Amino acid sequence: MSTAMVASRALQERIDSARKLTDYVFSLLRPEALYSRPIPERHRLVFYLGHLEAFDWNLIARKTLDVPSFHPTFDKLFEFGIDPPVGQAASDEPSDWPRADEMRSYNQRIRRTLDQLIEQAPEEIANVAIEHRLMHAETLAYLLHNLPYDQKASASTPLNYSSRTLSSFPMIEITAGLATLGQRSGSFGWDNEFAEHQVDVPAFRISKYKITNGQYLDFVRAGGAPPHFWKRSRDKWFYHGMFSEVPLPLNAPVYVTHAEAAAYAGWAGKSLPTEPQFHRAAYASSAAPEASNARERPFPWGHAEPSAKRGNFDFHQWDPLDVDAHPAGDSAWGVSQLVGNGWEWTATKFGPFPGFEPRPFYPGYSQNFFDEEHYVMKGGSPVTAACMLRRSFRNWFRPNYPYVYASFRLVED
Ligand SMILES: [Fe+2]
């Protein structure tokens, strides 16, 4: 086989496996749940069924290869999602949306057509389509998390957390040095990952572990707001998992909003890490305190590709594991779970890196969110696909959006 054929087969395999994943997530829905809206600030689930294919179709066929539309109404209806401020819910009715069988034939026709065309699309465009779908696999997981249990098919064994208690929560010293943010030009990344640049980071201390439910419980007992993922029943707290509710797992990371994380930090007399501090703790090599660029590693654990022993990511679990569950994923400094088991909030507002340029095929991807109202998250959650665990990848959310699998840790200067 020629190199080009090998490359195109590898690309088709990535597309097929991303489709298989989103098909699988949809298969967890009971049919009657398709038109429900589990999160008020997002579309009904039915939108995403059309959006995944319509996005690929609009991007690859219509915008890139100039193929005429066979269904302009659906192309437009399913083009973009929504992100209104919390509390400003959409007001459409289930009957405003097309029937599922109509959408399925639209989707099938798109997949068939794109499979014939994909080789003609530039690699960057194909990567955008694949990662867009994988990001939505994660978004769909949040949405499904908020559906009543009887509206989804159970897909995992019951949650089983240990009852031991972690005895110490060390703060680890990170020496002053450089952090490289962003993606090298020539490698794939979304617009907000460019340009690559270095930041000088003064010395600081950071928590070895993500803040646990047990630690956060002390804050709640002192009057802090309980997180969205907690439910209270007869004086006891429970974790509302994807498929079942269990007594609060004290050693698992607490999932919170940015506002809750910041309030906890204030209560504890510490702060949230900045984006450069996160990079320094995750990727610098402690063996080189003078840290040149060459001393930074692509993953907290080093150069090896992500695998299940390094952390809780890539859809092996739906829910978080204990904060000390993956010592093989520790950074060079010994900081645990910087990637996986929950995104990590930073103190940094989402904005452009120096040299930022929007991409002509998706100008609003990042730019629409440079509004001082979104914060950067780094790392990854149990349902973040492995390809998006790269060092330069940035995620962002509003500070009061409570549904994401977002954890945090603390720093002190
Ligand atoms: Fe989308």
GROMACS .gro file of C-alpha atoms and ligand atoms in nm:
model
  414
    1MET     CA    1   0.000   0.000   0.000
    2SER     CA    2   0.120   0.354  -0.071
    3THR     CA    3   0.177   0.599   0.213
    4ALA     CA    4  -0.127   0.797   0.097
    5MET     CA    5  -0.347   0.486   0.112
    6VAL     CA    6  -0.223   0.396   0.459
    7ALA     CA    7  -0.292   0.753   0.573
    8SER     CA    8  -0.641   0.757   0.425
    9ARG     CA    9  -0.726   0.420   0.579
   10ALA     CA   10  -0.603   0.545   0.919
   11LEU     CA   11  -0.817   0.857   0.879
   12GLN     CA   12  -1.126   0.655   0.788
   13GLU     CA   13  -1.065   0.436   1.096
   14ARG     CA   14  -1.051   0.742   1.320
   15ILE     CA   15  -1.374   0.872   1.169
   16ASP     CA   16  -1.543   0.534   1.208
   17SER     CA   17  -1.437   0.497   1.570
   18ALA     CA   18  -1.553   0.850   1.658
   19ARG     CA   19  -1.890   0.776   1.494
   20LYS     CA   20  -1.911   0.446   1.681
   21LEU     CA   21  -1.854   0.630   2.007
   22THR     CA   22  -2.126   0.892   1.953
   23ASP     CA   23  -2.365   0.621   1.823
   24TYR     CA   24  -2.295   0.430   2.142
   25VAL     CA   25  -2.371   0.731   2.362
   26PHE     CA   26  -2.702   0.782   2.178
   27SER     CA   27  -2.780   0.412   2.221
   28LEU     CA   28  -2.789   0.469   2.599
   29LEU     CA   29  -3.101   0.682   2.558
   30ARG     CA   30  -3.443   0.533   2.591
   31PRO     CA   31  -3.630   0.638   2.273
   32GLU     CA   32  -3.869   0.872   2.457
   33ALA     CA   33  -3.574   1.068   2.597
   34LEU     CA   34  -3.454   1.198   2.258
   35TYR     CA   35  -3.674   1.509   2.275
   36SER     CA   36  -3.597   1.598   2.634
   37ARG     CA   37  -3.370   1.882   2.744
   38PRO     CA   38  -3.168   1.760   3.044
   39ILE     CA   39  -2.974   2.090   3.073
   40PRO     CA   40  -3.186   2.407   3.044
   41GLU     CA   41  -2.906   2.610   2.879
   42ARG     CA   42  -2.853   2.355   2.604
   43HIS     CA   43  -3.059   2.222   2.314
   44ARG     CA   44  -3.284   1.918   2.337
   45LEU     CA   45  -3.090   1.593   2.278
   46VAL     CA   46  -3.244   1.559   1.935
   47PHE     CA   47  -3.043   1.861   1.817
   48TYR     CA   48  -2.715   1.676   1.875
   49LEU     CA   49  -2.832   1.377   1.672
   50GLY     CA   50  -2.854   1.608   1.371
   51HIS     CA   51  -2.570   1.841   1.466
   52LEU     CA   52  -2.289   1.585   1.455
   53GLU     CA   53  -2.357   1.497   1.092
   54ALA     CA   54  -2.467   1.847   0.983
   55PHE     CA   55  -2.142   1.993   1.119
   56ASP     CA   56  -1.930   1.741   0.923
   57TRP     CA   57  -2.143   1.794   0.615
   58ASN     CA   58  -2.135   2.174   0.625
   59LEU     CA   59  -1.762   2.180   0.695
   60ILE     CA   60  -1.628   1.913   0.463
   61ALA     CA   61  -1.876   1.888   0.178
   62ARG     CA   62  -2.034   2.232   0.154
   63LYS     CA   63  -1.765   2.478   0.269
   64THR     CA   64  -1.449   2.289   0.173
   65LEU     CA   65  -1.542   2.087  -0.134
   66ASP     CA   66  -1.832   2.298  -0.261
   67VAL     CA   67  -2.082   2.011  -0.282
   68PRO     CA   68  -2.445   2.132  -0.315
   69SER     CA   69  -2.687   2.075  -0.028
   70PHE     CA   70  -2.951   1.802  -0.049
   71HIS     CA   71  -3.135   1.932   0.262
   72PRO     CA   72  -3.072   2.305   0.328
   73THR     CA   73  -3.328   2.319   0.613
   74PHE     CA   74  -3.152   2.053   0.821
   75ASP     CA   75  -2.805   2.190   0.729
   76LYS     CA   76  -2.910   2.520   0.888
   77LEU     CA   77  -3.125   2.386   1.175
   78PHE     CA   78  -2.845   2.165   1.305
   79GLU     CA   79  -2.555   2.400   1.233
   80PHE     CA   80  -2.472   2.548   1.576
   81GLY     CA   81  -2.526   2.479   1.947
   82ILE     CA   82  -2.606   2.741   2.210
   83ASP     CA   83  -2.433   2.880   2.523
   84PRO     CA   84  -2.661   3.141   2.686
   85PRO     CA   85  -2.590   3.273   3.037
   86VAL     CA   86  -2.712   3.034   3.309
   87GLY     CA   87  -3.085   3.081   3.366
   88GLN     CA   88  -3.162   3.199   3.011
   89ALA     CA   89  -3.307   2.877   2.879
   90ALA     CA   90  -3.433   2.824   2.525
   91SER     CA   91  -3.809   2.797   2.478
   92ASP     CA   92  -3.867   2.562   2.183
   93GLU     CA   93  -4.105   2.265   2.205
   94PRO     CA   94  -4.036   1.900   2.115
   95SER     CA   95  -4.278   1.937   1.823
   96ASP     CA   96  -4.055   2.210   1.675
   97TRP     CA   97  -3.799   1.941   1.591
   98PRO     CA   98  -3.804   1.687   1.304
   99ARG     CA   99  -3.896   1.322   1.350
  100ALA     CA  100  -3.614   1.084   1.442
  101ASP     CA  101  -3.655   0.868   1.129
  102GLU     CA  102  -3.619   1.174   0.900
  103MET     CA  103  -3.303   1.268   1.082
  104ARG     CA  104  -3.162   0.920   1.064
  105SER     CA  105  -3.193   0.911   0.687
  106TYR     CA  106  -3.035   1.259   0.663
  107ASN     CA  107  -2.749   1.132   0.880
  108GLN     CA  108  -2.702   0.811   0.682
  109ARG     CA  109  -2.690   0.994   0.352
  110ILE     CA  110  -2.427   1.230   0.491
  111ARG     CA  111  -2.207   0.950   0.619
  112ARG     CA  112  -2.223   0.763   0.288
  113THR     CA  113  -2.141   1.075   0.088
  114LEU     CA  114  -1.861   1.192   0.315
  115ASP     CA  115  -1.693   0.851   0.309
  116GLN     CA  116  -1.650   0.899  -0.066
  117LEU     CA  117  -1.521   1.255  -0.030
  118ILE     CA  118  -1.307   1.262   0.278
  119GLU     CA  119  -0.978   1.193   0.100
  120GLN     CA  120  -1.016   1.517  -0.093
  121ALA     CA  121  -1.042   1.725   0.223
  122PRO     CA  122  -0.729   1.877   0.381
  123GLU     CA  123  -0.604   1.690   0.688
  124GLU     CA  124  -0.678   1.986   0.915
  125ILE     CA  125  -1.045   1.982   0.813
  126ALA     CA  126  -1.071   1.608   0.880
  127ASN     CA  127  -0.913   1.656   1.223
  128VAL     CA  128  -1.156   1.937   1.305
  129ALA     CA  129  -1.451   1.711   1.217
  130ILE     CA  130  -1.317   1.419   1.424
  131GLU     CA  131  -1.233   1.626   1.733
  132HIS     CA  132  -1.560   1.819   1.709
  133ARG     CA  133  -1.747   1.487   1.725
  134LEU     CA  134  -1.534   1.360   2.014
  135MET     CA  135  -1.593   1.684   2.208
  136HIS     CA  136  -1.964   1.630   2.160
  137ALA     CA  137  -1.930   1.272   2.290
  138GLU     CA  138  -1.820   1.440   2.615
  139THR     CA  139  -2.094   1.705   2.600
  140LEU     CA  140  -2.350   1.430   2.540
  141ALA     CA  141  -2.222   1.248   2.846
  142TYR     CA  142  -2.288   1.563   3.060
  143LEU     CA  143  -2.633   1.592   2.911
  144LEU     CA  144  -2.715   1.226   2.976
  145HIS     CA  145  -2.577   1.259   3.328
  146ASN     CA  146  -2.868   1.495   3.396
  147LEU     CA  147  -3.141   1.269   3.262
  148PRO     CA  148  -3.344   1.069   3.513
  149TYR     CA  149  -3.199   0.717   3.548
  150ASP     CA  150  -3.511   0.555   3.405
  151GLN     CA  151  -3.458   0.739   3.075
  152LYS     CA  152  -3.126   0.571   3.002
  153ALA     CA  153  -2.998   0.218   2.970
  154SER     CA  154  -2.739   0.134   3.232
  155ALA     CA  155  -2.400   0.087   3.071
  156SER     CA  156  -2.167   0.012   3.357
  157THR     CA  157  -2.118  -0.191   3.669
  158PRO     CA  158  -2.239  -0.020   3.989
  159LEU     CA  159  -2.004   0.236   4.140
  160ASN     CA  160  -1.787   0.092   4.411
  161TYR     CA  161  -1.574   0.339   4.607
  162SER     CA  162  -1.349   0.244   4.896
  163SER     CA  163  -1.426   0.388   5.238
  164ARG     CA  164  -1.064   0.443   5.346
  165THR     CA  165  -0.964   0.803   5.412
  166LEU     CA  166  -0.667   0.979   5.261
  167SER     CA  167  -0.448   1.089   5.547
  168SER     CA  168  -0.245   1.369   5.395
  169PHE     CA  169  -0.288   1.635   5.133
  170PRO     CA  170   0.065   1.754   5.053
  171MET     CA  171   0.150   2.082   4.881
  172ILE     CA  172   0.435   2.032   4.631
  173GLU     CA  173   0.699   2.295   4.563
  174ILE     CA  174   0.740   2.388   4.195
  175THR     CA  175   1.054   2.588   4.124
  176ALA     CA  176   1.057   2.900   3.903
  177GLY     CA  177   1.101   2.838   3.530
  178LEU     CA  178   0.952   2.854   3.184
  179ALA     CA  179   0.625   2.703   3.067
  180THR     CA  180   0.549   2.651   2.699
  181LEU     CA  181   0.187   2.719   2.615
  182GLY     CA  182   0.023   2.651   2.283
  183GLN     CA  183   0.084   2.425   1.987
  184ARG     CA  184   0.389   2.425   1.758
  185SER     CA  185   0.302   2.554   1.412
  186GLY     CA  186   0.262   2.269   1.166
  187SER     CA  187   0.094   2.040   1.423
  188PHE     CA  188  -0.282   2.009   1.448
  189GLY     CA  189  -0.459   2.229   1.700
  190TRP     CA  190  -0.767   2.450   1.726
  191ASP     CA  191  -0.726   2.824   1.661
  192ASN     CA  192  -0.697   2.909   2.034
  193GLU     CA  193  -0.391   2.679   2.072
  194PHE     CA  194  -0.175   2.909   1.856
  195ALA     CA  195   0.075   3.061   1.867
  196GLU     CA  196   0.315   2.862   2.081
  197HIS     CA  197   0.490   3.086   2.331
  198GLN     CA  198   0.674   3.072   2.661
  199VAL     CA  199   0.582   3.221   2.994
  200ASP     CA  200   0.813   3.277   3.291
  201VAL     CA  201   0.650   3.128   3.601
  202PRO     CA  202   0.773   3.223   3.952
  203ALA     CA  203   0.801   2.947   4.214
  204PHE     CA  204   0.477   2.829   4.378
  205ARG     CA  205   0.331   2.536   4.569
  206ILE     CA  206   0.044   2.321   4.437
  207SER     CA  207  -0.174   2.049   4.588
  208LYS     CA  208  -0.054   1.701   4.500
  209TYR     CA  209  -0.414   1.584   4.465
  210LYS     CA  210  -0.729   1.730   4.322
  211ILE     CA  211  -0.955   1.862   4.599
  212THR     CA  212  -1.170   1.571   4.716
  213ASN     CA  213  -1.537   1.546   4.806
  214GLY     CA  214  -1.420   1.488   5.162
  215GLN     CA  215  -1.226   1.816   5.171
  216TYR     CA  216  -1.510   2.002   5.007
  217LEU     CA  217  -1.756   1.856   5.261
  218ASP     CA  218  -1.577   2.052   5.535
  219PHE     CA  219  -1.640   2.368   5.334
  220VAL     CA  220  -2.009   2.280   5.287
  221ARG     CA  221  -2.039   2.218   5.662
  222ALA     CA  222  -1.892   2.565   5.711
  223GLY     CA  223  -2.164   2.713   5.490
  224GLY     CA  224  -2.026   2.662   5.135
  225ALA     CA  225  -2.264   2.583   4.849
  226PRO     CA  226  -2.303   2.210   4.773
  227PRO     CA  227  -2.211   2.114   4.414
  228HIS     CA  228  -2.463   2.016   4.148
  229PHE     CA  229  -2.340   1.652   4.154
  230TRP     CA  230  -2.429   1.608   4.522
  231LYS     CA  231  -2.775   1.504   4.643
  232ARG     CA  232  -2.892   1.515   5.000
  233SER     CA  233  -3.112   1.250   5.156
  234ARG     CA  234  -3.191   1.224   5.530
  235ASP     CA  235  -2.888   1.422   5.650
  236LYS     CA  236  -2.648   1.231   5.426
  237TRP     CA  237  -2.475   1.340   5.106
  238PHE     CA  238  -2.472   1.123   4.795
  239TYR     CA  239  -2.285   1.149   4.467
  240HIS     CA  240  -2.527   1.149   4.174
  241GLY     CA  241  -2.334   0.933   3.925
  242MET     CA  242  -2.406   0.867   3.560
  243PHE     CA  243  -2.608   0.552   3.628
  244SER     CA  244  -2.648   0.536   4.005
  245GLU     CA  245  -2.635   0.734   4.325
  246VAL     CA  246  -2.385   0.631   4.593
  247PRO     CA  247  -2.282   0.761   4.937
  248LEU     CA  248  -2.044   1.052   4.877
  249PRO     CA  249  -1.705   0.904   4.772
  250LEU     CA  250  -1.480   1.104   5.001
  251ASN     CA  251  -1.155   1.038   4.811
  252ALA     CA  252  -1.288   1.114   4.464
  253PRO     CA  253  -1.241   1.465   4.320
  254VAL     CA  254  -1.528   1.705   4.378
  255TYR     CA  255  -1.687   1.834   4.057
  256VAL     CA  256  -1.769   2.202   4.095
  257THR     CA  257  -1.826   2.527   3.909
  258HIS     CA  258  -1.548   2.781   3.876
  259ALA     CA  259  -1.731   3.003   4.125
  260GLU     CA  260  -1.748   2.719   4.380
  261ALA     CA  261  -1.382   2.633   4.327
  262ALA     CA  262  -1.284   2.999   4.374
  263ALA     CA  263  -1.500   3.025   4.689
  264TYR     CA  264  -1.334   2.714   4.835
  265ALA     CA  265  -0.991   2.857   4.750
  266GLY     CA  266  -1.078   3.179   4.931
  267TRP     CA  267  -1.202   2.986   5.233
  268ALA     CA  268  -0.880   2.781   5.238
  269GLY     CA  269  -0.663   3.095   5.201
  270LYS     CA  270  -0.518   2.981   4.868
  271SER     CA  271  -0.587   3.036   4.497
  272LEU     CA  272  -0.667   2.849   4.180
  273PRO     CA  273  -0.364   2.790   3.955
  274THR     CA  274  -0.320   3.008   3.649
  275GLU     CA  275  -0.294   2.839   3.309
  276PRO     CA  276   0.089   2.883   3.306
  277GLN     CA  277   0.113   2.740   3.660
  278PHE     CA  278  -0.087   2.437   3.550
  279HIS     CA  279   0.157   2.387   3.260
  280ARG     CA  280   0.457   2.420   3.485
  281ALA     CA  281   0.325   2.164   3.738
  282ALA     CA  282   0.215   1.924   3.465
  283TYR     CA  283   0.482   1.935   3.199
  284ALA     CA  284   0.811   2.073   3.329
  285SER     CA  285   1.082   1.830   3.421
  286SER     CA  286   1.178   1.877   3.785
  287ALA     CA  287   1.525   1.752   3.696
  288ALA     CA  288   1.587   2.077   3.514
  289PRO     CA  289   1.489   2.370   3.731
  290GLU     CA  290   1.640   2.603   3.469
  291ALA     CA  291   1.384   2.436   3.237
  292SER     CA  292   1.448   2.506   2.878
  293ASN     CA  293   1.169   2.422   2.633
  294ALA     CA  294   1.341   2.091   2.553
  295ARG     CA  295   1.297   1.980   2.915
  296GLU     CA  296   0.920   1.993   2.899
  297ARG     CA  297   0.730   1.675   2.827
  298PRO     CA  298   0.417   1.617   2.619
  299PHE     CA  299   0.224   1.454   2.907
  300PRO     CA  300   0.257   1.481   3.286
  301TRP     CA  301   0.399   1.126   3.301
  302GLY     CA  302   0.649   1.182   3.017
  303HIS     CA  303   0.649   1.084   2.651
  304ALA     CA  304   0.437   0.766   2.645
  305GLU     CA  305   0.101   0.788   2.469
  306PRO     CA  306  -0.204   0.804   2.701
  307SER     CA  307  -0.315   0.462   2.830
  308ALA     CA  308  -0.553   0.341   3.101
  309LYS     CA  309  -0.283   0.310   3.369
  310ARG     CA  310  -0.192   0.682   3.332
  311GLY     CA  311  -0.529   0.821   3.424
  312ASN     CA  312  -0.907   0.818   3.405
  313PHE     CA  313  -0.982   0.939   3.050
  314ASP     CA  314  -1.085   0.814   2.706
  315PHE     CA  315  -1.422   0.664   2.809
  316HIS     CA  316  -1.302   0.378   3.030
  317GLN     CA  317  -1.529   0.506   3.312
  318TRP     CA  318  -1.827   0.738   3.331
  319ASP     CA  319  -1.752   0.865   3.682
  320PRO     CA  320  -1.443   0.982   3.873
  321LEU     CA  321  -1.206   0.750   4.060
  322ASP     CA  322  -1.011   0.828   4.378
  323VAL     CA  323  -0.758   1.112   4.349
  324ASP     CA  324  -0.464   0.877   4.415
  325ALA     CA  325  -0.581   0.606   4.173
  326HIS     CA  326  -0.314   0.654   3.905
  327PRO     CA  327   0.037   0.707   4.044
  328ALA     CA  328   0.176   0.610   3.700
  329GLY     CA  329   0.027   0.935   3.569
  330ASP     CA  330   0.206   1.165   3.816
  331SER     CA  331   0.403   1.459   3.678
  332ALA     CA  332   0.780   1.489   3.724
  333TRP     CA  333   0.715   1.680   4.048
  334GLY     CA  334   0.485   1.409   4.182
  335VAL     CA  335   0.160   1.598   4.120
  336SER     CA  336  -0.123   1.350   4.056
  337GLN     CA  337  -0.398   1.338   3.793
  338LEU     CA  338  -0.327   1.663   3.613
  339VAL     CA  339  -0.471   1.491   3.309
  340GLY     CA  340  -0.791   1.289   3.345
  341ASN     CA  341  -1.046   1.223   3.624
  342GLY     CA  342  -1.193   1.574   3.578
  343TRP     CA  343  -1.090   1.891   3.396
  344GLU     CA  344  -0.916   2.143   3.617
  345TRP     CA  345  -1.034   2.499   3.657
  346THR     CA  346  -0.770   2.769   3.625
  347ALA     CA  347  -0.780   3.131   3.739
  348THR     CA  348  -0.718   3.234   3.378
  349LYS     CA  349  -0.995   3.390   3.169
  350PHE     CA  350  -1.025   3.239   2.824
  351GLY     CA  351  -0.857   3.469   2.572
  352PRO     CA  352  -0.636   3.465   2.265
  353PHE     CA  353  -0.267   3.376   2.277
  354PRO     CA  354  -0.034   3.630   2.111
  355GLY     CA  355  -0.060   3.573   1.736
  356PHE     CA  356  -0.412   3.424   1.752
  357GLU     CA  357  -0.591   3.403   1.417
  358PRO     CA  358  -0.942   3.266   1.370
  359ARG     CA  359  -0.975   2.995   1.104
  360PRO     CA  360  -1.181   3.093   0.799
  361PHE     CA  361  -1.378   2.765   0.810
  362TYR     CA  362  -1.492   2.819   1.174
  363PRO     CA  363  -1.422   3.180   1.274
  364GLY     CA  364  -1.641   3.173   1.585
  365TYR     CA  365  -1.500   2.858   1.743
  366SER     CA  366  -1.299   3.047   2.005
  367GLN     CA  367  -1.348   3.414   1.925
  368ASN     CA  368  -1.717   3.408   2.026
  369PHE     CA  369  -1.603   3.319   2.378
  370PHE     CA  370  -1.332   3.583   2.426
  371ASP     CA  371  -1.580   3.777   2.638
  372GLU     CA  372  -1.419   3.773   2.986
  373GLU     CA  373  -1.703   3.541   3.091
  374HIS     CA  374  -1.536   3.205   3.037
  375TYR     CA  375  -1.246   3.043   3.227
  376VAL     CA  376  -0.982   2.807   3.095
  377MET     CA  377  -0.993   2.443   3.202
  378LYS     CA  378  -0.700   2.208   3.144
  379GLY     CA  379  -0.640   1.834   3.170
  380GLY     CA  380  -0.936   1.615   3.080
  381SER     CA  381  -1.225   1.418   3.223
  382PRO     CA  382  -1.315   1.046   3.225
  383VAL     CA  383  -1.496   1.109   2.895
  384THR     CA  384  -1.233   1.316   2.716
  385ALA     CA  385  -1.096   1.131   2.412
  386ALA     CA  386  -0.723   1.056   2.415
  387CYS     CA  387  -0.639   1.281   2.117
  388MET     CA  388  -0.751   1.588   2.313
  389LEU     CA  389  -0.519   1.520   2.606
  390ARG     CA  390  -0.242   1.702   2.420
  391ARG     CA  391  -0.056   1.966   2.618
  392SER     CA  392  -0.185   2.261   2.416
  393PHE     CA  393  -0.556   2.173   2.428
  394ARG     CA  394  -0.773   2.430   2.609
  395ASN     CA  395  -1.132   2.400   2.722
  396TRP     CA  396  -1.349   2.684   2.861
  397PHE     CA  397  -1.678   2.737   3.039
  398ARG     CA  398  -1.881   3.003   3.213
  399PRO     CA  399  -1.803   3.030   3.588
  400ASN     CA  400  -2.151   2.920   3.698
  401TYR     CA  401  -2.214   2.634   3.456
  402PRO     CA  402  -2.250   2.339   3.694
  403TYR     CA  403  -2.275   2.036   3.462
  404VAL     CA  404  -1.917   1.980   3.345
  405TYR     CA  405  -1.682   1.721   3.491
  406ALA     CA  406  -1.460   1.992   3.635
  407SER     CA  407  -1.233   1.951   3.937
  408PHE     CA  408  -0.967   2.181   4.082
  409ARG     CA  409  -0.659   2.207   4.299
  410LEU     CA  410  -0.503   2.494   4.489
  411VAL     CA  411  -0.181   2.692   4.477
  412GLU     CA  412   0.005   2.925   4.709
  413ASP     CA  413   0.292   3.158   4.623
  414FE      FE  414  -2.078   2.155   1.786
   0.00000   0.00000   0.00000
